[in-house]
């Protein structure tokens, strides 16, 4: 067990590792604390020092910067941890937003914690959460998946999970792939699933495109997207679709039979979907279906 009191002096005079968010497009989205931390630490580790130069110049931050990216070796990570142990402080930043959120830094955090050093994250800009709260989709329960997977198998697995969870799913996606991704989502989750594209957040051409999968697919056919984007999917879509045909007043068996009849599903698939709809284990529906079946024989 480890207890960190972030604002206390460290017992052996070790330095602290600060994780500092930087703007996701609008340079003004820096907090006062983020700026003063970057000015006060001994070194800044940046994903791309040239990219971060603009920010440093804008805020007149003159702290020495070194690069830290996904290819930084274990040996170098250890050297930075030794640097912290010797009483120096470090701020880690990425090109944009929160470090570690689909950005480098986890090995450094892990290694610093293994050495019982303090790791302090500052609140600030992040594309996923910024998009979520203005998307209009439920924001209290959500899953963040990072970039939409490339392989068909992983895509189907994730979309299946989304269909079963009543929570908003958040993806990062390239503007060149978003159309294809939406076609896939439509194919698996249906025409009506609600989607939101949050594009160029905090920048001049910020745009939110909200609508059903079929509406967005049609729109993107005519209007290819540019810029960075976040894609949000309303979860539990499959469950919602089946609300139309599921009559809660019926027994589980009749609900299963209703789905089989109206949608041509196998008993196995209908049992699975009724279980998802009621958020109960499949075995419960299976048992009810089986027992009633036995009785009727
Ligand atoms: N660490 C970042 C964060 O906290 O959001 C994410 C870094 S990830 C490598 C970059 C992806 O984030 C982009 O491809 C895009 O999907 C999303 N993103 C970053 N800035 C964005 C913005 N201004 N508008 C929309 N999406 C953005």
PDB file of C-alpha atoms and ligand atoms in Angstrom:
ATOM      1  CA  UNK A   1       0.000   0.000   0.000  1.00  0.00           C
ATOM      2  CA  UNK A   2       1.142   3.516  -0.702  1.00  0.00           C
ATOM      3  CA  UNK A   3      -0.253   6.817   0.552  1.00  0.00           C
ATOM      4  CA  UNK A   4       0.674   9.984  -1.302  1.00  0.00           C
ATOM      5  CA  UNK A   5       0.108  13.403   0.259  1.00  0.00           C
ATOM      6  CA  UNK A   6       0.575  15.440  -2.889  1.00  0.00           C
ATOM      7  CA  UNK A   7       1.079  18.816  -1.207  1.00  0.00           C
ATOM      8  CA  UNK A   8       3.479  17.654   1.540  1.00  0.00           C
ATOM      9  CA  UNK A   9       7.241  17.868   1.268  1.00  0.00           C
ATOM     10  CA  UNK A  10       8.683  14.442   0.398  1.00  0.00           C
ATOM     11  CA  UNK A  11      10.457  12.727   3.315  1.00  0.00           C
ATOM     12  CA  UNK A  12      13.778  12.170   1.557  1.00  0.00           C
ATOM     13  CA  UNK A  13      13.744  15.303  -0.531  1.00  0.00           C
ATOM     14  CA  UNK A  14      12.814  13.455  -3.739  1.00  0.00           C
ATOM     15  CA  UNK A  15      11.305  15.423  -6.575  1.00  0.00           C
ATOM     16  CA  UNK A  16       7.744  15.060  -7.829  1.00  0.00           C
ATOM     17  CA  UNK A  17       6.435  13.994 -11.200  1.00  0.00           C
ATOM     18  CA  UNK A  18       3.680  16.265 -12.507  1.00  0.00           C
ATOM     19  CA  UNK A  19       1.369  15.206 -15.345  1.00  0.00           C
ATOM     20  CA  UNK A  20       0.305  18.427 -17.000  1.00  0.00           C
ATOM     21  CA  UNK A  21      -2.491  18.677 -19.594  1.00  0.00           C
ATOM     22  CA  UNK A  22      -1.942  21.034 -22.496  1.00  0.00           C
ATOM     23  CA  UNK A  23      -4.492  22.533 -24.929  1.00  0.00           C
ATOM     24  CA  UNK A  24      -6.194  20.354 -27.549  1.00  0.00           C
ATOM     25  CA  UNK A  25      -6.256  23.190 -30.054  1.00  0.00           C
ATOM     26  CA  UNK A  26      -6.914  26.455 -28.293  1.00  0.00           C
ATOM     27  CA  UNK A  27      -3.807  27.823 -26.609  1.00  0.00           C
ATOM     28  CA  UNK A  28      -5.943  29.652 -24.048  1.00  0.00           C
ATOM     29  CA  UNK A  29      -7.053  26.370 -22.501  1.00  0.00           C
ATOM     30  CA  UNK A  30      -4.162  26.259 -20.049  1.00  0.00           C
ATOM     31  CA  UNK A  31      -4.868  26.621 -16.343  1.00  0.00           C
ATOM     32  CA  UNK A  32      -2.851  29.061 -14.203  1.00  0.00           C
ATOM     33  CA  UNK A  33      -1.601  26.071 -12.245  1.00  0.00           C
ATOM     34  CA  UNK A  34      -0.459  24.251 -15.382  1.00  0.00           C
ATOM     35  CA  UNK A  35       1.537  27.306 -16.487  1.00  0.00           C
ATOM     36  CA  UNK A  36       3.156  27.858 -13.091  1.00  0.00           C
ATOM     37  CA  UNK A  37       3.995  24.146 -12.759  1.00  0.00           C
ATOM     38  CA  UNK A  38       5.710  24.169 -16.157  1.00  0.00           C
ATOM     39  CA  UNK A  39       7.658  27.262 -15.105  1.00  0.00           C
ATOM     40  CA  UNK A  40       8.685  25.887 -11.713  1.00  0.00           C
ATOM     41  CA  UNK A  41       9.764  22.296 -12.460  1.00  0.00           C
ATOM     42  CA  UNK A  42      13.398  21.462 -13.233  1.00  0.00           C
ATOM     43  CA  UNK A  43      12.597  19.775 -16.526  1.00  0.00           C
ATOM     44  CA  UNK A  44       9.717  19.285 -18.912  1.00  0.00           C
ATOM     45  CA  UNK A  45       9.415  15.975 -20.734  1.00  0.00           C
ATOM     46  CA  UNK A  46       7.471  16.478 -23.959  1.00  0.00           C
ATOM     47  CA  UNK A  47       6.188  13.992 -26.525  1.00  0.00           C
ATOM     48  CA  UNK A  48       7.530  16.256 -29.262  1.00  0.00           C
ATOM     49  CA  UNK A  49       9.660  19.173 -28.101  1.00  0.00           C
ATOM     50  CA  UNK A  50       9.279  21.063 -31.379  1.00  0.00           C
ATOM     51  CA  UNK A  51       5.491  20.797 -31.230  1.00  0.00           C
ATOM     52  CA  UNK A  52       5.437  22.066 -27.622  1.00  0.00           C
ATOM     53  CA  UNK A  53       7.744  24.986 -28.396  1.00  0.00           C
ATOM     54  CA  UNK A  54       4.773  27.095 -29.541  1.00  0.00           C
ATOM     55  CA  UNK A  55       3.057  26.682 -26.178  1.00  0.00           C
ATOM     56  CA  UNK A  56       6.258  27.491 -24.272  1.00  0.00           C
ATOM     57  CA  UNK A  57       6.751  30.620 -26.312  1.00  0.00           C
ATOM     58  CA  UNK A  58       3.153  31.750 -25.854  1.00  0.00           C
ATOM     59  CA  UNK A  59       3.414  31.461 -22.057  1.00  0.00           C
ATOM     60  CA  UNK A  60       7.077  32.477 -21.808  1.00  0.00           C
ATOM     61  CA  UNK A  61       8.086  29.194 -20.229  1.00  0.00           C
ATOM     62  CA  UNK A  62      11.835  28.701 -20.349  1.00  0.00           C
ATOM     63  CA  UNK A  63      12.198  25.400 -18.492  1.00  0.00           C
ATOM     64  CA  UNK A  64      14.507  22.980 -20.335  1.00  0.00           C
ATOM     65  CA  UNK A  65      12.550  20.470 -22.425  1.00  0.00           C
ATOM     66  CA  UNK A  66      13.523  16.901 -23.314  1.00  0.00           C
ATOM     67  CA  UNK A  67      11.687  14.426 -25.464  1.00  0.00           C
ATOM     68  CA  UNK A  68       9.712  11.563 -23.991  1.00  0.00           C
ATOM     69  CA  UNK A  69       7.698   9.420 -26.382  1.00  0.00           C
ATOM     70  CA  UNK A  70       6.391   5.900 -26.844  1.00  0.00           C
ATOM     71  CA  UNK A  71       9.822   4.685 -27.956  1.00  0.00           C
ATOM     72  CA  UNK A  72      11.654   6.041 -24.914  1.00  0.00           C
ATOM     73  CA  UNK A  73      13.646   3.080 -23.616  1.00  0.00           C
ATOM     74  CA  UNK A  74      13.304   1.396 -20.241  1.00  0.00           C
ATOM     75  CA  UNK A  75      16.824   2.562 -19.525  1.00  0.00           C
ATOM     76  CA  UNK A  76      15.892   6.204 -20.163  1.00  0.00           C
ATOM     77  CA  UNK A  77      12.780   5.852 -18.025  1.00  0.00           C
ATOM     78  CA  UNK A  78      15.000   4.614 -15.201  1.00  0.00           C
ATOM     79  CA  UNK A  79      17.301   7.604 -15.685  1.00  0.00           C
ATOM     80  CA  UNK A  80      14.372   9.985 -15.313  1.00  0.00           C
ATOM     81  CA  UNK A  81      13.261   8.183 -12.170  1.00  0.00           C
ATOM     82  CA  UNK A  82      16.793   8.534 -10.775  1.00  0.00           C
ATOM     83  CA  UNK A  83      16.604  12.228 -11.632  1.00  0.00           C
ATOM     84  CA  UNK A  84      13.412  12.506  -9.570  1.00  0.00           C
ATOM     85  CA  UNK A  85      14.989  10.559  -6.717  1.00  0.00           C
ATOM     86  CA  UNK A  86      17.867  13.012  -6.662  1.00  0.00           C
ATOM     87  CA  UNK A  87      15.452  15.787  -5.729  1.00  0.00           C
ATOM     88  CA  UNK A  88      14.484  17.222  -9.113  1.00  0.00           C
ATOM     89  CA  UNK A  89      10.960  17.747 -10.303  1.00  0.00           C
ATOM     90  CA  UNK A  90       9.603  16.872 -13.745  1.00  0.00           C
ATOM     91  CA  UNK A  91       6.480  17.840 -15.681  1.00  0.00           C
ATOM     92  CA  UNK A  92       5.333  15.428 -18.355  1.00  0.00           C
ATOM     93  CA  UNK A  93       3.302  16.797 -21.257  1.00  0.00           C
ATOM     94  CA  UNK A  94       2.057  15.335 -24.524  1.00  0.00           C
ATOM     95  CA  UNK A  95       1.379  17.065 -27.838  1.00  0.00           C
ATOM     96  CA  UNK A  96      -2.191  17.807 -26.760  1.00  0.00           C
ATOM     97  CA  UNK A  97      -4.548  17.131 -23.883  1.00  0.00           C
ATOM     98  CA  UNK A  98      -3.932  14.789 -21.002  1.00  0.00           C
ATOM     99  CA  UNK A  99      -0.662  12.908 -21.038  1.00  0.00           C
ATOM    100  CA  UNK A 100      -1.172   9.111 -20.969  1.00  0.00           C
ATOM    101  CA  UNK A 101      -4.625   9.334 -22.561  1.00  0.00           C
ATOM    102  CA  UNK A 102      -3.670   7.667 -25.833  1.00  0.00           C
ATOM    103  CA  UNK A 103      -0.359   9.397 -25.324  1.00  0.00           C
ATOM    104  CA  UNK A 104       3.013   8.350 -23.876  1.00  0.00           C
ATOM    105  CA  UNK A 105       3.865   8.295 -20.188  1.00  0.00           C
ATOM    106  CA  UNK A 106       2.530   5.177 -18.519  1.00  0.00           C
ATOM    107  CA  UNK A 107       5.925   3.451 -18.057  1.00  0.00           C
ATOM    108  CA  UNK A 108       7.276   6.593 -16.375  1.00  0.00           C
ATOM    109  CA  UNK A 109       4.303   6.863 -14.006  1.00  0.00           C
ATOM    110  CA  UNK A 110       4.510   3.170 -13.198  1.00  0.00           C
ATOM    111  CA  UNK A 111       8.222   3.291 -12.588  1.00  0.00           C
ATOM    112  CA  UNK A 112       7.990   6.433 -10.436  1.00  0.00           C
ATOM    113  CA  UNK A 113       5.269   4.833  -8.300  1.00  0.00           C
ATOM    114  CA  UNK A 114       7.329   1.660  -7.931  1.00  0.00           C
ATOM    115  CA  UNK A 115      10.018   3.890  -6.458  1.00  0.00           C
ATOM    116  CA  UNK A 116       7.441   5.433  -4.075  1.00  0.00           C
ATOM    117  CA  UNK A 117       7.714   8.841  -5.725  1.00  0.00           C
ATOM    118  CA  UNK A 118       4.819  11.283  -5.849  1.00  0.00           C
ATOM    119  CA  UNK A 119       2.922  11.443  -9.137  1.00  0.00           C
ATOM    120  CA  UNK A 120       0.591  14.416  -9.344  1.00  0.00           C
ATOM    121  CA  UNK A 121      -1.827  14.961 -12.205  1.00  0.00           C
ATOM    122  CA  UNK A 122      -3.282  18.379 -12.925  1.00  0.00           C
ATOM    123  CA  UNK A 123      -6.857  18.725 -14.227  1.00  0.00           C
ATOM    124  CA  UNK A 124      -7.233  20.149 -17.710  1.00  0.00           C
ATOM    125  CA  UNK A 125      -7.978  19.717 -21.396  1.00  0.00           C
ATOM    126  CA  UNK A 126      -8.993  16.328 -22.780  1.00  0.00           C
ATOM    127  CA  UNK A 127     -10.820  15.689 -26.057  1.00  0.00           C
ATOM    128  CA  UNK A 128     -12.906  12.701 -24.890  1.00  0.00           C
ATOM    129  CA  UNK A 129     -14.483  14.314 -21.832  1.00  0.00           C
ATOM    130  CA  UNK A 130     -14.954  17.687 -23.490  1.00  0.00           C
ATOM    131  CA  UNK A 131     -16.840  15.979 -26.331  1.00  0.00           C
ATOM    132  CA  UNK A 132     -18.857  13.802 -23.961  1.00  0.00           C
ATOM    133  CA  UNK A 133     -20.423  16.546 -21.885  1.00  0.00           C
ATOM    134  CA  UNK A 134     -21.679  18.563 -24.847  1.00  0.00           C
ATOM    135  CA  UNK A 135     -22.650  15.530 -26.936  1.00  0.00           C
ATOM    136  CA  UNK A 136     -26.138  15.319 -25.457  1.00  0.00           C
ATOM    137  CA  UNK A 137     -25.596  11.596 -24.804  1.00  0.00           C
ATOM    138  CA  UNK A 138     -25.697  10.312 -21.208  1.00  0.00           C
ATOM    139  CA  UNK A 139     -22.557  11.474 -19.456  1.00  0.00           C
ATOM    140  CA  UNK A 140     -22.716   9.773 -16.072  1.00  0.00           C
ATOM    141  CA  UNK A 141     -21.818   6.340 -17.387  1.00  0.00           C
ATOM    142  CA  UNK A 142     -19.442   5.985 -20.267  1.00  0.00           C
ATOM    143  CA  UNK A 143     -16.617   3.862 -21.639  1.00  0.00           C
ATOM    144  CA  UNK A 144     -13.595   5.321 -23.291  1.00  0.00           C
ATOM    145  CA  UNK A 145     -12.032   2.992 -25.878  1.00  0.00           C
ATOM    146  CA  UNK A 146      -9.274   5.133 -27.393  1.00  0.00           C
ATOM    147  CA  UNK A 147      -8.986   4.757 -31.176  1.00  0.00           C
ATOM    148  CA  UNK A 148     -11.653   2.651 -32.924  1.00  0.00           C
ATOM    149  CA  UNK A 149     -10.031  -0.746 -33.534  1.00  0.00           C
ATOM    150  CA  UNK A 150      -8.824  -1.688 -37.012  1.00  0.00           C
ATOM    151  CA  UNK A 151      -9.486  -5.426 -37.112  1.00  0.00           C
ATOM    152  CA  UNK A 152     -12.954  -6.670 -37.917  1.00  0.00           C
ATOM    153  CA  UNK A 153     -12.845  -9.071 -34.967  1.00  0.00           C
ATOM    154  CA  UNK A 154     -12.022  -6.329 -32.451  1.00  0.00           C
ATOM    155  CA  UNK A 155     -14.639  -4.039 -33.994  1.00  0.00           C
ATOM    156  CA  UNK A 156     -17.359  -6.674 -33.608  1.00  0.00           C
ATOM    157  CA  UNK A 157     -16.309  -7.420 -30.047  1.00  0.00           C
ATOM    158  CA  UNK A 158     -16.456  -3.775 -29.025  1.00  0.00           C
ATOM    159  CA  UNK A 159     -19.745  -3.097 -30.811  1.00  0.00           C
ATOM    160  CA  UNK A 160     -21.247  -6.128 -29.126  1.00  0.00           C
ATOM    161  CA  UNK A 161     -20.151  -4.754 -25.746  1.00  0.00           C
ATOM    162  CA  UNK A 162     -21.619  -1.357 -26.577  1.00  0.00           C
ATOM    163  CA  UNK A 163     -24.946  -2.900 -27.538  1.00  0.00           C
ATOM    164  CA  UNK A 164     -25.119  -4.547 -24.138  1.00  0.00           C
ATOM    165  CA  UNK A 165     -24.166  -1.543 -22.019  1.00  0.00           C
ATOM    166  CA  UNK A 166     -26.407   1.396 -21.319  1.00  0.00           C
ATOM    167  CA  UNK A 167     -23.537   3.837 -21.383  1.00  0.00           C
ATOM    168  CA  UNK A 168     -21.999   6.198 -23.878  1.00  0.00           C
ATOM    169  CA  UNK A 169     -19.015   4.873 -25.807  1.00  0.00           C
ATOM    170  CA  UNK A 170     -16.240   7.293 -26.740  1.00  0.00           C
ATOM    171  CA  UNK A 171     -13.739   6.749 -29.542  1.00  0.00           C
ATOM    172  CA  UNK A 172     -10.953   8.767 -31.060  1.00  0.00           C
ATOM    173  CA  UNK A 173     -11.012   8.442 -34.826  1.00  0.00           C
ATOM    174  CA  UNK A 174      -9.173   9.822 -37.809  1.00  0.00           C
ATOM    175  CA  UNK A 175     -11.272  12.044 -40.115  1.00  0.00           C
ATOM    176  CA  UNK A 176     -10.281   9.778 -43.024  1.00  0.00           C
ATOM    177  CA  UNK A 177     -11.727   6.680 -41.375  1.00  0.00           C
ATOM    178  CA  UNK A 178     -14.767   8.071 -39.605  1.00  0.00           C
ATOM    179  CA  UNK A 179     -17.137   7.410 -42.520  1.00  0.00           C
ATOM    180  CA  UNK A 180     -16.104   3.760 -42.737  1.00  0.00           C
ATOM    181  CA  UNK A 181     -16.375   3.435 -38.958  1.00  0.00           C
ATOM    182  CA  UNK A 182     -19.900   4.825 -38.966  1.00  0.00           C
ATOM    183  CA  UNK A 183     -20.911   2.390 -41.726  1.00  0.00           C
ATOM    184  CA  UNK A 184     -19.653  -0.437 -39.548  1.00  0.00           C
ATOM    185  CA  UNK A 185     -21.524   0.861 -36.507  1.00  0.00           C
ATOM    186  CA  UNK A 186     -24.692   1.179 -38.577  1.00  0.00           C
ATOM    187  CA  UNK A 187     -24.275  -2.344 -39.918  1.00  0.00           C
ATOM    188  CA  UNK A 188     -23.970  -3.821 -36.423  1.00  0.00           C
ATOM    189  CA  UNK A 189     -26.050  -1.534 -34.201  1.00  0.00           C
ATOM    190  CA  UNK A 190     -28.682  -0.508 -36.736  1.00  0.00           C
ATOM    191  CA  UNK A 191     -29.827   2.667 -38.506  1.00  0.00           C
ATOM    192  CA  UNK A 192     -31.247   4.332 -35.426  1.00  0.00           C
ATOM    193  CA  UNK A 193     -28.341   4.272 -33.032  1.00  0.00           C
ATOM    194  CA  UNK A 194     -27.535   7.842 -31.975  1.00  0.00           C
ATOM    195  CA  UNK A 195     -24.062   9.105 -32.789  1.00  0.00           C
ATOM    196  CA  UNK A 196     -22.186  12.322 -32.251  1.00  0.00           C
ATOM    197  CA  UNK A 197     -19.053  13.521 -33.991  1.00  0.00           C
ATOM    198  CA  UNK A 198     -17.215  16.271 -32.116  1.00  0.00           C
ATOM    199  CA  UNK A 199     -14.760  17.828 -34.537  1.00  0.00           C
ATOM    200  CA  UNK A 200     -11.988  20.361 -34.012  1.00  0.00           C
ATOM    201  CA  UNK A 201     -12.949  20.968 -30.380  1.00  0.00           C
ATOM    202  CA  UNK A 202     -11.879  24.371 -29.064  1.00  0.00           C
ATOM    203  CA  UNK A 203     -10.666  25.463 -32.522  1.00  0.00           C
ATOM    204  CA  UNK A 204     -12.108  27.896 -35.044  1.00  0.00           C
ATOM    205  CA  UNK A 205     -13.972  25.192 -36.990  1.00  0.00           C
ATOM    206  CA  UNK A 206     -15.347  23.339 -33.975  1.00  0.00           C
ATOM    207  CA  UNK A 207     -18.432  21.414 -34.993  1.00  0.00           C
ATOM    208  CA  UNK A 208     -20.812  18.870 -33.433  1.00  0.00           C
ATOM    209  CA  UNK A 209     -22.673  16.549 -35.786  1.00  0.00           C
ATOM    210  CA  UNK A 210     -25.462  14.773 -33.926  1.00  0.00           C
ATOM    211  CA  UNK A 211     -27.866  12.258 -35.433  1.00  0.00           C
ATOM    212  CA  UNK A 212     -28.688   8.630 -36.181  1.00  0.00           C
ATOM    213  CA  UNK A 213     -26.151   6.321 -37.825  1.00  0.00           C
ATOM    214  CA  UNK A 214     -28.070   6.476 -41.109  1.00  0.00           C
ATOM    215  CA  UNK A 215     -28.232  10.300 -41.043  1.00  0.00           C
ATOM    216  CA  UNK A 216     -24.540  10.656 -40.301  1.00  0.00           C
ATOM    217  CA  UNK A 217     -23.545   8.103 -42.921  1.00  0.00           C
ATOM    218  CA  UNK A 218     -25.574   9.932 -45.542  1.00  0.00           C
ATOM    219  CA  UNK A 219     -24.123  13.291 -44.480  1.00  0.00           C
ATOM    220  CA  UNK A 220     -20.536  12.029 -44.658  1.00  0.00           C
ATOM    221  CA  UNK A 221     -21.076  10.661 -48.149  1.00  0.00           C
ATOM    222  CA  UNK A 222     -21.559  14.239 -49.350  1.00  0.00           C
ATOM    223  CA  UNK A 223     -19.294  15.987 -46.895  1.00  0.00           C
ATOM    224  CA  UNK A 224     -15.975  14.340 -46.046  1.00  0.00           C
ATOM    225  CA  UNK A 225     -14.587  15.440 -42.683  1.00  0.00           C
ATOM    226  CA  UNK A 226     -11.398  17.309 -41.957  1.00  0.00           C
ATOM    227  CA  UNK A 227      -9.596  17.854 -38.681  1.00  0.00           C
ATOM    228  CA  UNK A 228      -9.470  15.901 -35.459  1.00  0.00           C
ATOM    229  CA  UNK A 229     -12.529  14.136 -34.181  1.00  0.00           C
ATOM    230  CA  UNK A 230     -14.109  12.239 -31.348  1.00  0.00           C
ATOM    231  CA  UNK A 231     -16.934   9.812 -32.083  1.00  0.00           C
ATOM    232  CA  UNK A 232     -19.551   9.037 -29.449  1.00  0.00           C
ATOM    233  CA  UNK A 233     -22.067   6.207 -29.583  1.00  0.00           C
ATOM    234  CA  UNK A 234     -25.237   5.881 -27.536  1.00  0.00           C
ATOM    235  CA  UNK A 235     -24.859   2.551 -25.748  1.00  0.00           C
ATOM    236  CA  UNK A 236     -27.518  -0.110 -25.214  1.00  0.00           C
ATOM    237  CA  UNK A 237     -28.753   0.453 -28.767  1.00  0.00           C
ATOM    238  CA  UNK A 238     -29.734  -3.116 -29.429  1.00  0.00           C
ATOM    239  CA  UNK A 239     -31.730  -3.113 -26.200  1.00  0.00           C
ATOM    240  CA  UNK A 240     -33.557   0.042 -27.265  1.00  0.00           C
ATOM    241  CA  UNK A 241     -34.438  -1.397 -30.644  1.00  0.00           C
ATOM    242  CA  UNK A 242     -36.032  -4.393 -29.016  1.00  0.00           C
ATOM    243  CA  UNK A 243     -38.179  -2.292 -26.723  1.00  0.00           C
ATOM    244  CA  UNK A 244     -40.547  -2.047 -29.671  1.00  0.00           C
ATOM    245  CA  UNK A 245     -41.216  -5.751 -29.717  1.00  0.00           C
ATOM    246  CA  UNK A 246     -40.717  -6.701 -26.078  1.00  0.00           C
ATOM    247  CA  UNK A 247     -43.895  -6.605 -24.045  1.00  0.00           C
ATOM    248  CA  UNK A 248     -42.954  -6.501 -20.355  1.00  0.00           C
ATOM    249  CA  UNK A 249     -46.372  -7.726 -19.246  1.00  0.00           C
ATOM    250  CA  UNK A 250     -45.741 -11.114 -20.883  1.00  0.00           C
ATOM    251  CA  UNK A 251     -43.866 -14.018 -19.292  1.00  0.00           C
ATOM    252  CA  UNK A 252     -40.184 -14.394 -20.184  1.00  0.00           C
ATOM    253  CA  UNK A 253     -41.098 -17.357 -22.374  1.00  0.00           C
ATOM    254  CA  UNK A 254     -43.628 -15.359 -24.349  1.00  0.00           C
ATOM    255  CA  UNK A 255     -41.185 -12.486 -24.710  1.00  0.00           C
ATOM    256  CA  UNK A 256     -38.615 -14.900 -26.161  1.00  0.00           C
ATOM    257  CA  UNK A 257     -41.229 -16.439 -28.441  1.00  0.00           C
ATOM    258  CA  UNK A 258     -42.328 -12.955 -29.521  1.00  0.00           C
ATOM    259  CA  UNK A 259     -38.790 -12.044 -30.588  1.00  0.00           C
ATOM    260  CA  UNK A 260     -38.336 -15.357 -32.399  1.00  0.00           C
ATOM    261  CA  UNK A 261     -41.564 -14.814 -34.217  1.00  0.00           C
ATOM    262  CA  UNK A 262     -41.209 -11.128 -35.075  1.00  0.00           C
ATOM    263  CA  UNK A 263     -37.514 -11.064 -35.898  1.00  0.00           C
ATOM    264  CA  UNK A 264     -36.907 -14.635 -37.037  1.00  0.00           C
ATOM    265  CA  UNK A 265     -34.291 -15.153 -34.301  1.00  0.00           C
ATOM    266  CA  UNK A 266     -33.142 -18.519 -32.977  1.00  0.00           C
ATOM    267  CA  UNK A 267     -34.222 -19.370 -29.403  1.00  0.00           C
ATOM    268  CA  UNK A 268     -30.614 -18.911 -28.279  1.00  0.00           C
ATOM    269  CA  UNK A 269     -30.334 -15.420 -29.767  1.00  0.00           C
ATOM    270  CA  UNK A 270     -33.783 -14.380 -28.522  1.00  0.00           C
ATOM    271  CA  UNK A 271     -32.919 -15.572 -24.981  1.00  0.00           C
ATOM    272  CA  UNK A 272     -29.696 -13.554 -25.129  1.00  0.00           C
ATOM    273  CA  UNK A 273     -31.503 -10.417 -26.242  1.00  0.00           C
ATOM    274  CA  UNK A 274     -34.284 -10.692 -23.668  1.00  0.00           C
ATOM    275  CA  UNK A 275     -31.596 -11.157 -20.989  1.00  0.00           C
ATOM    276  CA  UNK A 276     -29.851  -7.999 -22.258  1.00  0.00           C
ATOM    277  CA  UNK A 277     -33.117  -6.104 -22.324  1.00  0.00           C
ATOM    278  CA  UNK A 278     -33.877  -6.958 -18.693  1.00  0.00           C
ATOM    279  CA  UNK A 279     -30.203  -6.721 -17.686  1.00  0.00           C
ATOM    280  CA  UNK A 280     -30.360 -10.206 -16.142  1.00  0.00           C
ATOM    281  CA  UNK A 281     -28.188 -13.261 -16.676  1.00  0.00           C
ATOM    282  CA  UNK A 282     -28.970 -15.371 -19.755  1.00  0.00           C
ATOM    283  CA  UNK A 283     -29.396 -18.440 -17.538  1.00  0.00           C
ATOM    284  CA  UNK A 284     -32.424 -16.859 -15.857  1.00  0.00           C
ATOM    285  CA  UNK A 285     -34.245 -16.410 -19.149  1.00  0.00           C
ATOM    286  CA  UNK A 286     -33.037 -19.779 -20.362  1.00  0.00           C
ATOM    287  CA  UNK A 287     -34.389 -21.476 -17.201  1.00  0.00           C
ATOM    288  CA  UNK A 288     -37.727 -19.689 -17.469  1.00  0.00           C
ATOM    289  CA  UNK A 289     -38.015 -20.590 -21.137  1.00  0.00           C
ATOM    290  CA  UNK A 290     -37.036 -24.193 -20.463  1.00  0.00           C
ATOM    291  CA  UNK A 291     -39.354 -24.697 -17.483  1.00  0.00           C
ATOM    292  CA  UNK A 292     -42.332 -23.259 -19.292  1.00  0.00           C
ATOM    293  CA  UNK A 293     -41.412 -25.397 -22.217  1.00  0.00           C
ATOM    294  CA  UNK A 294     -41.380 -28.463 -19.973  1.00  0.00           C
ATOM    295  CA  UNK A 295     -44.777 -27.552 -18.544  1.00  0.00           C
ATOM    296  CA  UNK A 296     -46.319 -27.163 -21.929  1.00  0.00           C
ATOM    297  CA  UNK A 297     -45.135 -30.608 -23.004  1.00  0.00           C
TER     298      UNK A 297
HETATM  299  N1  LIG B   1      -4.186  13.094 -24.975  1.00  0.00           N
HETATM  300  C1  LIG B   1      -5.232  13.567 -25.812  1.00  0.00           C
HETATM  301  C2  LIG B   1      -6.463  13.884 -24.968  1.00  0.00           C
HETATM  302  O1  LIG B   1      -6.352  14.003 -23.752  1.00  0.00           O
HETATM  303  O2  LIG B   1      -7.533  14.049 -25.526  1.00  0.00           O
HETATM  304  C3  LIG B   1      -5.539  12.595 -26.935  1.00  0.00           C
HETATM  305  C4  LIG B   1      -4.364  12.280 -27.809  1.00  0.00           C
HETATM  306  S1  LIG B   1      -4.743  11.223 -29.144  1.00  0.00           S
HETATM  307  C5  LIG B   1      -3.130  10.830 -29.709  1.00  0.00           C
HETATM  308  C6  LIG B   1      -5.240  12.329 -30.408  1.00  0.00           C
HETATM  309  C7  LIG B   1      -6.720  12.150 -30.785  1.00  0.00           C
HETATM  310  O3  LIG B   1      -7.531  12.862 -29.862  1.00  0.00           O
HETATM  311  C8  LIG B   1      -7.054  12.734 -32.130  1.00  0.00           C
HETATM  312  O4  LIG B   1      -6.763  11.840 -33.177  1.00  0.00           O
HETATM  313  C9  LIG B   1      -8.533  12.996 -32.004  1.00  0.00           C
HETATM  314  O5  LIG B   1      -9.278  11.815 -32.185  1.00  0.00           O
HETATM  315  C10 LIG B   1      -8.628  13.430 -30.527  1.00  0.00           C
HETATM  316  N2  LIG B   1      -8.517  14.892 -30.446  1.00  0.00           N
HETATM  317  C11 LIG B   1      -7.465  15.603 -30.008  1.00  0.00           C
HETATM  318  N3  LIG B   1      -7.717  16.927 -30.079  1.00  0.00           N
HETATM  319  C12 LIG B   1      -8.960  17.048 -30.579  1.00  0.00           C
HETATM  320  C13 LIG B   1      -9.794  18.164 -30.891  1.00  0.00           C
HETATM  321  N4  LIG B   1      -9.397  19.408 -30.722  1.00  0.00           N
HETATM  322  N5  LIG B   1     -11.029  17.899 -31.397  1.00  0.00           N
HETATM  323  C14 LIG B   1     -11.461  16.646 -31.567  1.00  0.00           C
HETATM  324  N6  LIG B   1     -10.710  15.566 -31.282  1.00  0.00           N
HETATM  325  C15 LIG B   1      -9.483  15.757 -30.795  1.00  0.00           C
END
